[in-house]
JSON list of C-alpha atoms in Angstrom, two decimals:
[
{"chain": "A", "resi": 25, "resn": "ASP", "atom": "CA", "xyz": [25.86, 0.00, 7.87]},
{"chain": "A", "resi": 26, "resn": "THR", "atom": "CA", "xyz": [23.16, -1.19, 10.26]},
{"chain": "A", "resi": 27, "resn": "GLY", "atom": "CA", "xyz": [21.11, -3.16, 7.76]},
{"chain": "A", "resi": 28, "resn": "VAL", "atom": "CA", "xyz": [20.88, -6.92, 7.30]},
{"chain": "A", "resi": 29, "resn": "SER", "atom": "CA", "xyz": [24.22, -8.35, 6.28]},
{"chain": "A", "resi": 30, "resn": "GLN", "atom": "CA", "xyz": [24.80, -11.62, 4.41]},
{"chain": "A", "resi": 31, "resn": "ASP", "atom": "CA", "xyz": [28.01, -13.45, 3.70]},
{"chain": "A", "resi": 32, "resn": "PRO", "atom": "CA", "xyz": [29.23, -14.49, 1.22]},
{"chain": "A", "resi": 33, "resn": "ARG", "atom": "CA", "xyz": [27.57, -12.52, -1.58]},
{"chain": "A", "resi": 34, "resn": "HIS", "atom": "CA", "xyz": [28.40, -15.21, -4.12]},
{"chain": "A", "resi": 35, "resn": "LYS", "atom": "CA", "xyz": [29.24, -18.90, -3.80]},
{"chain": "A", "resi": 36, "resn": "ILE", "atom": "CA", "xyz": [30.10, -21.36, -6.53]},
{"chain": "A", "resi": 37, "resn": "THR", "atom": "CA", "xyz": [30.31, -24.96, -5.44]},
{"chain": "A", "resi": 38, "resn": "LYS", "atom": "CA", "xyz": [30.50, -28.38, -6.99]},
{"chain": "A", "resi": 39, "resn": "ARG", "atom": "CA", "xyz": [27.54, -30.70, -6.77]},
{"chain": "A", "resi": 40, "resn": "GLY", "atom": "CA", "xyz": [27.69, -32.80, -3.64]},
{"chain": "A", "resi": 41, "resn": "GLN", "atom": "CA", "xyz": [29.61, -30.27, -1.57]},
{"chain": "A", "resi": 42, "resn": "ASN", "atom": "CA", "xyz": [28.27, -28.64, 1.58]},
{"chain": "A", "resi": 43, "resn": "VAL", "atom": "CA", "xyz": [27.86, -24.87, 1.84]},
{"chain": "A", "resi": 44, "resn": "THR", "atom": "CA", "xyz": [27.07, -22.56, 4.72]},
{"chain": "A", "resi": 45, "resn": "PHE", "atom": "CA", "xyz": [25.76, -19.02, 4.57]},
{"chain": "A", "resi": 46, "resn": "ARG", "atom": "CA", "xyz": [25.64, -16.45, 7.32]},
{"chain": "A", "resi": 47, "resn": "CYS", "atom": "CA", "xyz": [23.13, -13.71, 8.09]},
{"chain": "A", "resi": 48, "resn": "ASP", "atom": "CA", "xyz": [23.52, -10.88, 10.57]},
{"chain": "A", "resi": 49, "resn": "PRO", "atom": "CA", "xyz": [20.14, -9.24, 11.17]},
{"chain": "A", "resi": 50, "resn": "ILE", "atom": "CA", "xyz": [19.43, -5.71, 12.32]},
{"chain": "A", "resi": 51, "resn": "SER", "atom": "CA", "xyz": [20.59, -5.80, 15.92]},
{"chain": "A", "resi": 52, "resn": "GLU", "atom": "CA", "xyz": [17.33, -5.16, 17.74]},
{"chain": "A", "resi": 53, "resn": "HIS", "atom": "CA", "xyz": [15.25, -7.46, 15.51]},
{"chain": "A", "resi": 54, "resn": "ASN", "atom": "CA", "xyz": [14.10, -10.63, 17.20]},
{"chain": "A", "resi": 55, "resn": "ARG", "atom": "CA", "xyz": [12.64, -12.24, 14.08]},
{"chain": "A", "resi": 56, "resn": "LEU", "atom": "CA", "xyz": [14.79, -13.68, 11.31]},
{"chain": "A", "resi": 57, "resn": "TYR", "atom": "CA", "xyz": [13.70, -15.30, 8.04]},
{"chain": "A", "resi": 58, "resn": "TRP", "atom": "CA", "xyz": [15.35, -17.17, 5.24]},
{"chain": "A", "resi": 59, "resn": "TYR", "atom": "CA", "xyz": [13.92, -17.07, 1.72]},
{"chain": "A", "resi": 60, "resn": "ARG", "atom": "CA", "xyz": [15.01, -18.53, -1.59]},
{"chain": "A", "resi": 61, "resn": "GLN", "atom": "CA", "xyz": [14.60, -16.74, -4.88]},
{"chain": "A", "resi": 62, "resn": "THR", "atom": "CA", "xyz": [15.08, -18.20, -8.35]},
{"chain": "A", "resi": 63, "resn": "LEU", "atom": "CA", "xyz": [15.38, -16.14, -11.49]},
{"chain": "A", "resi": 64, "resn": "GLY", "atom": "CA", "xyz": [12.20, -14.33, -12.44]},
{"chain": "A", "resi": 65, "resn": "GLN", "atom": "CA", "xyz": [10.32, -15.37, -9.32]},
{"chain": "A", "resi": 66, "resn": "GLY", "atom": "CA", "xyz": [9.46, -13.76, -6.02]},
{"chain": "A", "resi": 67, "resn": "PRO", "atom": "CA", "xyz": [11.19, -14.89, -2.84]},
{"chain": "A", "resi": 68, "resn": "GLU", "atom": "CA", "xyz": [9.84, -18.11, -1.29]},
{"chain": "A", "resi": 69, "resn": "PHE", "atom": "CA", "xyz": [9.79, -18.59, 2.46]},
{"chain": "A", "resi": 70, "resn": "LEU", "atom": "CA", "xyz": [12.11, -21.25, 3.87]},
{"chain": "A", "resi": 71, "resn": "THR", "atom": "CA", "xyz": [12.22, -20.83, 7.64]},
{"chain": "A", "resi": 72, "resn": "TYR", "atom": "CA", "xyz": [11.64, -18.43, 10.52]},
{"chain": "A", "resi": 73, "resn": "PHE", "atom": "CA", "xyz": [13.27, -17.81, 13.89]},
{"chain": "A", "resi": 74, "resn": "GLN", "atom": "CA", "xyz": [11.98, -15.88, 16.85]},
{"chain": "A", "resi": 75, "resn": "ASN", "atom": "CA", "xyz": [15.07, -15.20, 18.91]},
{"chain": "A", "resi": 76, "resn": "GLU", "atom": "CA", "xyz": [16.94, -18.54, 18.92]},
{"chain": "A", "resi": 77, "resn": "ALA", "atom": "CA", "xyz": [13.87, -20.72, 18.35]},
{"chain": "A", "resi": 78, "resn": "GLN", "atom": "CA", "xyz": [13.14, -22.03, 14.87]},
{"chain": "A", "resi": 79, "resn": "LEU", "atom": "CA", "xyz": [9.38, -21.81, 14.81]},
{"chain": "A", "resi": 80, "resn": "GLU", "atom": "CA", "xyz": [8.45, -22.61, 11.25]},
{"chain": "A", "resi": 81, "resn": "LYS", "atom": "CA", "xyz": [9.93, -24.49, 8.31]},
{"chain": "A", "resi": 82, "resn": "SER", "atom": "CA", "xyz": [8.61, -24.64, 4.77]},
{"chain": "A", "resi": 83, "resn": "ARG", "atom": "CA", "xyz": [8.11, -27.88, 2.89]},
{"chain": "A", "resi": 84, "resn": "LEU", "atom": "CA", "xyz": [10.73, -26.44, 0.54]},
{"chain": "A", "resi": 85, "resn": "LEU", "atom": "CA", "xyz": [13.29, -27.00, 3.26]},
{"chain": "A", "resi": 86, "resn": "SER", "atom": "CA", "xyz": [14.41, -30.56, 2.58]},
{"chain": "A", "resi": 87, "resn": "ASP", "atom": "CA", "xyz": [16.41, -32.53, 5.12]},
{"chain": "A", "resi": 88, "resn": "ARG", "atom": "CA", "xyz": [19.58, -31.42, 3.34]},
{"chain": "A", "resi": 89, "resn": "PHE", "atom": "CA", "xyz": [18.92, -27.91, 4.62]},
{"chain": "A", "resi": 90, "resn": "SER", "atom": "CA", "xyz": [19.48, -26.84, 8.20]},
{"chain": "A", "resi": 91, "resn": "ALA", "atom": "CA", "xyz": [19.33, -23.43, 9.79]},
{"chain": "A", "resi": 92, "resn": "GLU", "atom": "CA", "xyz": [20.44, -22.24, 13.19]},
{"chain": "A", "resi": 93, "resn": "ARG", "atom": "CA", "xyz": [20.34, -19.09, 15.22]},
{"chain": "A", "resi": 94, "resn": "PRO", "atom": "CA", "xyz": [22.22, -20.20, 18.33]},
{"chain": "A", "resi": 95, "resn": "LYS", "atom": "CA", "xyz": [22.28, -16.99, 20.36]},
{"chain": "A", "resi": 96, "resn": "GLY", "atom": "CA", "xyz": [19.31, -15.26, 18.85]},
{"chain": "A", "resi": 97, "resn": "SER", "atom": "CA", "xyz": [21.54, -12.96, 16.85]},
{"chain": "A", "resi": 98, "resn": "PHE", "atom": "CA", "xyz": [23.22, -14.15, 13.62]},
{"chain": "A", "resi": 99, "resn": "SER", "atom": "CA", "xyz": [21.93, -17.16, 11.73]},
{"chain": "A", "resi": 100, "resn": "THR", "atom": "CA", "xyz": [23.48, -19.77, 9.45]},
{"chain": "A", "resi": 101, "resn": "LEU", "atom": "CA", "xyz": [21.89, -21.76, 6.65]},
{"chain": "A", "resi": 102, "resn": "GLU", "atom": "CA", "xyz": [23.69, -24.95, 5.64]},
{"chain": "A", "resi": 103, "resn": "ILE", "atom": "CA", "xyz": [22.97, -27.00, 2.56]},
{"chain": "A", "resi": 104, "resn": "GLN", "atom": "CA", "xyz": [24.45, -30.48, 2.51]},
{"chain": "A", "resi": 105, "resn": "ARG", "atom": "CA", "xyz": [25.17, -32.50, -0.62]},
{"chain": "A", "resi": 106, "resn": "THR", "atom": "CA", "xyz": [24.25, -29.61, -2.89]},
{"chain": "A", "resi": 107, "resn": "GLU", "atom": "CA", "xyz": [22.32, -30.28, -6.08]},
{"chain": "A", "resi": 108, "resn": "GLN", "atom": "CA", "xyz": [22.06, -28.15, -9.20]},
{"chain": "A", "resi": 109, "resn": "GLY", "atom": "CA", "xyz": [18.47, -27.38, -8.28]},
{"chain": "A", "resi": 110, "resn": "ASP", "atom": "CA", "xyz": [19.75, -25.59, -5.18]},
{"chain": "A", "resi": 111, "resn": "SER", "atom": "CA", "xyz": [21.17, -22.83, -7.37]},
{"chain": "A", "resi": 112, "resn": "ALA", "atom": "CA", "xyz": [19.34, -19.68, -6.33]},
{"chain": "A", "resi": 113, "resn": "MET", "atom": "CA", "xyz": [19.61, -16.47, -4.38]},
{"chain": "A", "resi": 114, "resn": "TYR", "atom": "CA", "xyz": [19.28, -17.09, -0.65]},
{"chain": "A", "resi": 115, "resn": "LEU", "atom": "CA", "xyz": [17.87, -14.08, 1.14]},
{"chain": "A", "resi": 116, "resn": "CYS", "atom": "CA", "xyz": [17.77, -13.30, 4.82]},
{"chain": "A", "resi": 117, "resn": "ALA", "atom": "CA", "xyz": [15.36, -10.82, 6.36]},
{"chain": "A", "resi": 118, "resn": "SER", "atom": "CA", "xyz": [14.71, -9.55, 9.86]},
{"chain": "A", "resi": 119, "resn": "SER", "atom": "CA", "xyz": [11.92, -7.75, 11.62]},
{"chain": "A", "resi": 120, "resn": "LEU", "atom": "CA", "xyz": [10.86, -6.55, 15.02]},
{"chain": "A", "resi": 121, "resn": "GLY", "atom": "CA", "xyz": [8.13, -8.93, 16.07]},
{"chain": "A", "resi": 122, "resn": "GLY", "atom": "CA", "xyz": [5.28, -8.18, 18.37]},
{"chain": "A", "resi": 123, "resn": "SER", "atom": "CA", "xyz": [1.52, -8.43, 18.33]},
{"chain": "A", "resi": 124, "resn": "LEU", "atom": "CA", "xyz": [1.41, -6.79, 14.90]},
{"chain": "A", "resi": 125, "resn": "ASN", "atom": "CA", "xyz": [3.43, -7.64, 11.84]},
{"chain": "A", "resi": 126, "resn": "THR", "atom": "CA", "xyz": [6.08, -5.07, 11.02]},
{"chain": "A", "resi": 127, "resn": "GLU", "atom": "CA", "xyz": [8.18, -4.51, 7.95]},
{"chain": "A", "resi": 128, "resn": "ALA", "atom": "CA", "xyz": [10.85, -7.06, 7.16]},
{"chain": "A", "resi": 129, "resn": "PHE", "atom": "CA", "xyz": [14.18, -5.78, 5.89]},
{"chain": "A", "resi": 130, "resn": "PHE", "atom": "CA", "xyz": [16.19, -7.92, 3.54]},
{"chain": "A", "resi": 131, "resn": "GLY", "atom": "CA", "xyz": [19.88, -8.42, 3.09]},
{"chain": "A", "resi": 132, "resn": "GLN", "atom": "CA", "xyz": [21.59, -8.38, -0.30]},
{"chain": "A", "resi": 133, "resn": "GLY", "atom": "CA", "xyz": [21.44, -12.14, -0.53]},
{"chain": "A", "resi": 134, "resn": "THR", "atom": "CA", "xyz": [23.90, -14.94, -1.25]},
{"chain": "A", "resi": 135, "resn": "ARG", "atom": "CA", "xyz": [23.91, -16.10, -4.86]},
{"chain": "A", "resi": 136, "resn": "LEU", "atom": "CA", "xyz": [24.60, -19.85, -4.94]},
{"chain": "A", "resi": 137, "resn": "THR", "atom": "CA", "xyz": [25.65, -21.58, -8.13]},
{"chain": "A", "resi": 138, "resn": "VAL", "atom": "CA", "xyz": [26.01, -25.34, -8.06]},
{"chain": "A", "resi": 139, "resn": "VAL", "atom": "CA", "xyz": [28.05, -26.71, -10.96]},
{"chain": "B", "resi": 28, "resn": "GLY", "atom": "CA", "xyz": [1.40, 3.69, -17.29]},
{"chain": "B", "resi": 29, "resn": "GLU", "atom": "CA", "xyz": [-0.44, 0.82, -15.62]},
{"chain": "B", "resi": 30, "resn": "ASN", "atom": "CA", "xyz": [-0.30, -2.96, -15.67]},
{"chain": "B", "resi": 31, "resn": "VAL", "atom": "CA", "xyz": [-3.42, -5.02, -15.36]},
{"chain": "B", "resi": 32, "resn": "GLY", "atom": "CA", "xyz": [-3.86, -8.51, -14.06]},
{"chain": "B", "resi": 33, "resn": "LEU", "atom": "CA", "xyz": [-1.36, -10.75, -12.44]},
{"chain": "B", "resi": 34, "resn": "HIS", "atom": "CA", "xyz": [0.63, -11.84, -15.43]},
{"chain": "B", "resi": 35, "resn": "LEU", "atom": "CA", "xyz": [1.78, -8.70, -17.19]},
{"chain": "B", "resi": 36, "resn": "PRO", "atom": "CA", "xyz": [5.43, -8.84, -16.17]},
{"chain": "B", "resi": 37, "resn": "THR", "atom": "CA", "xyz": [6.71, -5.56, -17.60]},
{"chain": "B", "resi": 38, "resn": "LEU", "atom": "CA", "xyz": [5.47, -1.99, -17.38]},
{"chain": "B", "resi": 39, "resn": "SER", "atom": "CA", "xyz": [7.15, 0.65, -19.48]},
{"chain": "B", "resi": 40, "resn": "VAL", "atom": "CA", "xyz": [6.61, 4.33, -18.68]},
{"chain": "B", "resi": 41, "resn": "GLN", "atom": "CA", "xyz": [8.03, 7.65, -19.73]},
{"chain": "B", "resi": 42, "resn": "GLU", "atom": "CA", "xyz": [10.16, 9.53, -17.22]},
{"chain": "B", "resi": 43, "resn": "GLY", "atom": "CA", "xyz": [7.99, 11.98, -15.36]},
{"chain": "B", "resi": 44, "resn": "ASP", "atom": "CA", "xyz": [4.76, 10.05, -15.86]},
{"chain": "B", "resi": 45, "resn": "ASN", "atom": "CA", "xyz": [2.94, 8.34, -13.02]},
{"chain": "B", "resi": 46, "resn": "SER", "atom": "CA", "xyz": [3.17, 4.55, -12.75]},
{"chain": "B", "resi": 47, "resn": "ILE", "atom": "CA", "xyz": [0.58, 2.16, -11.39]},
{"chain": "B", "resi": 48, "resn": "ILE", "atom": "CA", "xyz": [1.61, -1.38, -10.54]},
{"chain": "B", "resi": 49, "resn": "ASN", "atom": "CA", "xyz": [-1.18, -3.80, -9.70]},
{"chain": "B", "resi": 50, "resn": "CYS", "atom": "CA", "xyz": [-1.23, -6.96, -7.66]},
{"chain": "B", "resi": 51, "resn": "ALA", "atom": "CA", "xyz": [-3.93, -9.48, -6.85]},
{"chain": "B", "resi": 52, "resn": "TYR", "atom": "CA", "xyz": [-3.34, -11.27, -3.58]},
{"chain": "B", "resi": 53, "resn": "SER", "atom": "CA", "xyz": [-4.56, -14.71, -2.76]},
{"chain": "B", "resi": 54, "resn": "ASN", "atom": "CA", "xyz": [-5.49, -15.02, 0.89]},
{"chain": "B", "resi": 55, "resn": "SER", "atom": "CA", "xyz": [-8.55, -13.23, 2.20]},
{"chain": "B", "resi": 56, "resn": "ALA", "atom": "CA", "xyz": [-7.15, -13.67, 5.72]},
{"chain": "B", "resi": 57, "resn": "SER", "atom": "CA", "xyz": [-4.13, -11.49, 4.92]},
{"chain": "B", "resi": 58, "resn": "ASP", "atom": "CA", "xyz": [-4.11, -8.32, 6.98]},
{"chain": "B", "resi": 59, "resn": "TYR", "atom": "CA", "xyz": [-0.68, -6.91, 6.23]},
{"chain": "B", "resi": 60, "resn": "PHE", "atom": "CA", "xyz": [0.81, -6.05, 2.86]},
{"chain": "B", "resi": 61, "resn": "ILE", "atom": "CA", "xyz": [4.16, -4.75, 1.71]},
{"chain": "B", "resi": 62, "resn": "TRP", "atom": "CA", "xyz": [5.57, -3.47, -1.55]},
{"chain": "B", "resi": 63, "resn": "TYR", "atom": "CA", "xyz": [9.23, -4.17, -2.25]},
{"chain": "B", "resi": 64, "resn": "LYS", "atom": "CA", "xyz": [11.54, -2.88, -4.96]},
{"chain": "B", "resi": 65, "resn": "GLN", "atom": "CA", "xyz": [14.32, -5.16, -6.17]},
{"chain": "B", "resi": 66, "resn": "GLU", "atom": "CA", "xyz": [17.17, -4.03, -8.37]},
{"chain": "B", "resi": 67, "resn": "SER", "atom": "CA", "xyz": [19.26, -6.53, -10.27]},
{"chain": "B", "resi": 68, "resn": "GLY", "atom": "CA", "xyz": [21.58, -8.51, -8.03]},
{"chain": "B", "resi": 69, "resn": "LYS", "atom": "CA", "xyz": [20.26, -6.93, -4.83]},
{"chain": "B", "resi": 70, "resn": "GLY", "atom": "CA", "xyz": [17.86, -7.92, -2.11]},
{"chain": "B", "resi": 71, "resn": "PRO", "atom": "CA", "xyz": [14.29, -6.58, -1.95]},
{"chain": "B", "resi": 72, "resn": "GLN", "atom": "CA", "xyz": [14.05, -3.05, -0.58]},
{"chain": "B", "resi": 73, "resn": "PHE", "atom": "CA", "xyz": [11.07, -2.06, 1.54]},
{"chain": "B", "resi": 74, "resn": "ILE", "atom": "CA", "xyz": [8.96, 0.68, -0.06]},
{"chain": "B", "resi": 75, "resn": "ILE", "atom": "CA", "xyz": [5.70, 0.94, 1.84]},
{"chain": "B", "resi": 76, "resn": "ASP", "atom": "CA", "xyz": [3.30, -1.20, 3.84]},
{"chain": "B", "resi": 77, "resn": "ILE", "atom": "CA", "xyz": [-0.39, -1.12, 4.64]},
{"chain": "B", "resi": 78, "resn": "ARG", "atom": "CA", "xyz": [-2.63, -2.89, 7.11]},
{"chain": "B", "resi": 79, "resn": "SER", "atom": "CA", "xyz": [-6.08, -4.16, 6.29]},
{"chain": "B", "resi": 80, "resn": "ASN", "atom": "CA", "xyz": [-7.79, -1.55, 8.44]},
{"chain": "B", "resi": 81, "resn": "MET", "atom": "CA", "xyz": [-6.70, 1.05, 5.88]},
{"chain": "B", "resi": 82, "resn": "ASP", "atom": "CA", "xyz": [-7.45, 1.40, 2.18]},
{"chain": "B", "resi": 83, "resn": "LYS", "atom": "CA", "xyz": [-4.80, 3.97, 1.32]},
{"chain": "B", "resi": 84, "resn": "ARG", "atom": "CA", "xyz": [-1.41, 4.96, 2.57]},
{"chain": "B", "resi": 85, "resn": "GLN", "atom": "CA", "xyz": [0.99, 7.53, 1.20]},
{"chain": "B", "resi": 86, "resn": "GLY", "atom": "CA", "xyz": [4.73, 7.78, 1.33]},
{"chain": "B", "resi": 87, "resn": "GLN", "atom": "CA", "xyz": [7.23, 9.91, -0.48]},
{"chain": "B", "resi": 88, "resn": "ARG", "atom": "CA", "xyz": [6.14, 9.79, -4.16]},
{"chain": "B", "resi": 89, "resn": "VAL", "atom": "CA", "xyz": [4.40, 6.46, -3.54]},
{"chain": "B", "resi": 90, "resn": "THR", "atom": "CA", "xyz": [0.84, 5.54, -2.63]},
{"chain": "B", "resi": 91, "resn": "VAL", "atom": "CA", "xyz": [-0.50, 2.10, -1.86]},
{"chain": "B", "resi": 92, "resn": "LEU", "atom": "CA", "xyz": [-4.18, 1.32, -2.34]},
{"chain": "B", "resi": 93, "resn": "LEU", "atom": "CA", "xyz": [-5.87, -1.73, -0.87]},
{"chain": "B", "resi": 94, "resn": "ASN", "atom": "CA", "xyz": [-9.21, -3.10, -2.02]},
{"chain": "B", "resi": 95, "resn": "LYS", "atom": "CA", "xyz": [-10.09, -5.99, 0.24]},
{"chain": "B", "resi": 96, "resn": "THR", "atom": "CA", "xyz": [-13.36, -6.69, -1.54]},
{"chain": "B", "resi": 97, "resn": "VAL", "atom": "CA", "xyz": [-11.57, -7.84, -4.67]},
{"chain": "B", "resi": 98, "resn": "LYS", "atom": "CA", "xyz": [-8.24, -8.69, -2.99]},
{"chain": "B", "resi": 99, "resn": "HIS", "atom": "CA", "xyz": [-6.33, -6.11, -4.97]},
{"chain": "B", "resi": 100, "resn": "LEU", "atom": "CA", "xyz": [-3.33, -4.00, -4.11]},
{"chain": "B", "resi": 101, "resn": "SER", "atom": "CA", "xyz": [-1.75, -1.26, -6.18]},
{"chain": "B", "resi": 102, "resn": "LEU", "atom": "CA", "xyz": [1.37, 0.84, -5.96]},
{"chain": "B", "resi": 103, "resn": "GLN", "atom": "CA", "xyz": [1.33, 4.27, -7.49]},
{"chain": "B", "resi": 104, "resn": "ILE", "atom": "CA", "xyz": [4.61, 6.04, -8.16]},
{"chain": "B", "resi": 105, "resn": "ALA", "atom": "CA", "xyz": [4.39, 9.73, -8.93]},
{"chain": "B", "resi": 106, "resn": "ALA", "atom": "CA", "xyz": [6.73, 11.42, -11.40]},
{"chain": "B", "resi": 107, "resn": "THR", "atom": "CA", "xyz": [8.57, 8.20, -12.21]},
{"chain": "B", "resi": 108, "resn": "GLN", "atom": "CA", "xyz": [12.33, 8.54, -12.43]},
{"chain": "B", "resi": 109, "resn": "PRO", "atom": "CA", "xyz": [15.00, 6.37, -14.10]},
{"chain": "B", "resi": 110, "resn": "GLY", "atom": "CA", "xyz": [16.09, 5.25, -10.63]},
{"chain": "B", "resi": 111, "resn": "ASP", "atom": "CA", "xyz": [12.68, 3.68, -10.16]},
{"chain": "B", "resi": 112, "resn": "SER", "atom": "CA", "xyz": [13.49, 1.05, -12.78]},
{"chain": "B", "resi": 113, "resn": "ALA", "atom": "CA", "xyz": [13.41, -2.29, -10.98]},
{"chain": "B", "resi": 114, "resn": "VAL", "atom": "CA", "xyz": [11.22, -5.30, -10.27]},
{"chain": "B", "resi": 115, "resn": "TYR", "atom": "CA", "xyz": [8.38, -4.58, -7.86]},
{"chain": "B", "resi": 116, "resn": "PHE", "atom": "CA", "xyz": [6.86, -7.27, -5.66]},
{"chain": "B", "resi": 117, "resn": "CYS", "atom": "CA", "xyz": [3.78, -7.19, -3.53]},
{"chain": "B", "resi": 118, "resn": "ALA", "atom": "CA", "xyz": [3.78, -9.42, -0.47]},
{"chain": "B", "resi": 119, "resn": "GLU", "atom": "CA", "xyz": [1.06, -10.53, 1.94]},
{"chain": "B", "resi": 120, "resn": "ASN", "atom": "CA", "xyz": [1.22, -12.18, 5.33]},
{"chain": "B", "resi": 121, "resn": "GLY", "atom": "CA", "xyz": [-1.40, -14.84, 4.61]},
{"chain": "B", "resi": 122, "resn": "SER", "atom": "CA", "xyz": [-3.00, -15.95, 7.85]},
{"chain": "B", "resi": 123, "resn": "SER", "atom": "CA", "xyz": [0.28, -15.69, 9.69]},
{"chain": "B", "resi": 124, "resn": "ASN", "atom": "CA", "xyz": [1.26, -13.28, 12.44]},
{"chain": "B", "resi": 125, "resn": "THR", "atom": "CA", "xyz": [4.86, -14.43, 12.38]},
{"chain": "B", "resi": 126, "resn": "GLY", "atom": "CA", "xyz": [5.86, -11.90, 9.74]},
{"chain": "B", "resi": 127, "resn": "LYS", "atom": "CA", "xyz": [6.31, -14.62, 7.12]},
{"chain": "B", "resi": 128, "resn": "LEU", "atom": "CA", "xyz": [5.53, -13.16, 3.70]},
{"chain": "B", "resi": 129, "resn": "ILE", "atom": "CA", "xyz": [4.03, -14.61, 0.54]},
{"chain": "B", "resi": 130, "resn": "PHE", "atom": "CA", "xyz": [5.31, -12.83, -2.55]},
{"chain": "B", "resi": 131, "resn": "GLY", "atom": "CA", "xyz": [3.61, -12.21, -5.85]},
{"chain": "B", "resi": 132, "resn": "GLN", "atom": "CA", "xyz": [5.33, -12.80, -9.15]},
{"chain": "B", "resi": 133, "resn": "GLY", "atom": "CA", "xyz": [6.68, -9.30, -9.62]},
{"chain": "B", "resi": 134, "resn": "THR", "atom": "CA", "xyz": [6.39, -6.56, -12.23]},
{"chain": "B", "resi": 135, "resn": "THR", "atom": "CA", "xyz": [9.37, -5.09, -14.03]},
{"chain": "B", "resi": 136, "resn": "LEU", "atom": "CA", "xyz": [9.15, -1.32, -14.30]},
{"chain": "B", "resi": 137, "resn": "GLN", "atom": "CA", "xyz": [11.14, 0.22, -17.14]},
{"chain": "B", "resi": 138, "resn": "VAL", "atom": "CA", "xyz": [11.46, 3.99, -17.18]},
{"chain": "B", "resi": 139, "resn": "LYS", "atom": "CA", "xyz": [12.23, 5.53, -20.54]},
{"chain": "B", "resi": 140, "resn": "PRO", "atom": "CA", "xyz": [14.19, 8.80, -20.47]}
]
């Protein structure tokens, strides 16, 4: 399977714990995005990487959230001191960036439940 | 079957009929639009895209229409099948060329056998 891969698919954690999610994009894609989706809503942009550089962060991304893409390939999203409001589906997407926007392909997401 | 307006969340159609899903986008600077299909528990799946220099684009059983004058996008699905049942989202790029997407609220398509 050469699509976007996310791990784990599901995570249940206690409030206050830290969690980390991983995303492996399509191999030749230089752009990587994280989105968050709550039930009944469309995905909301969190952050964007071009290669290893984090170029944009949403206001939704509080200081408890941090994302990295150290070698310009896979990315991790860490949430510290989780809160119940962090419960959501966290989606990763990748695309081949250039002068024109191109289609972004999504992974299957990580479903986070904070109890 | 067809939905109208932004806030009709569910469209129910008979198998074999054509479906039309509508979307009003917000940013007149948007020049790239995508339709995604999302099945329960899965990530969004790319269906078709269109750039603002076009007003129509066709794929396999799907057609996207873009009306920039009224900031309206539609997805037409021909001969709707039970496997088409899902939530459909339109997305726009806003004024960004980074590929960041702004998603609409989504329409649930239910296909009755």
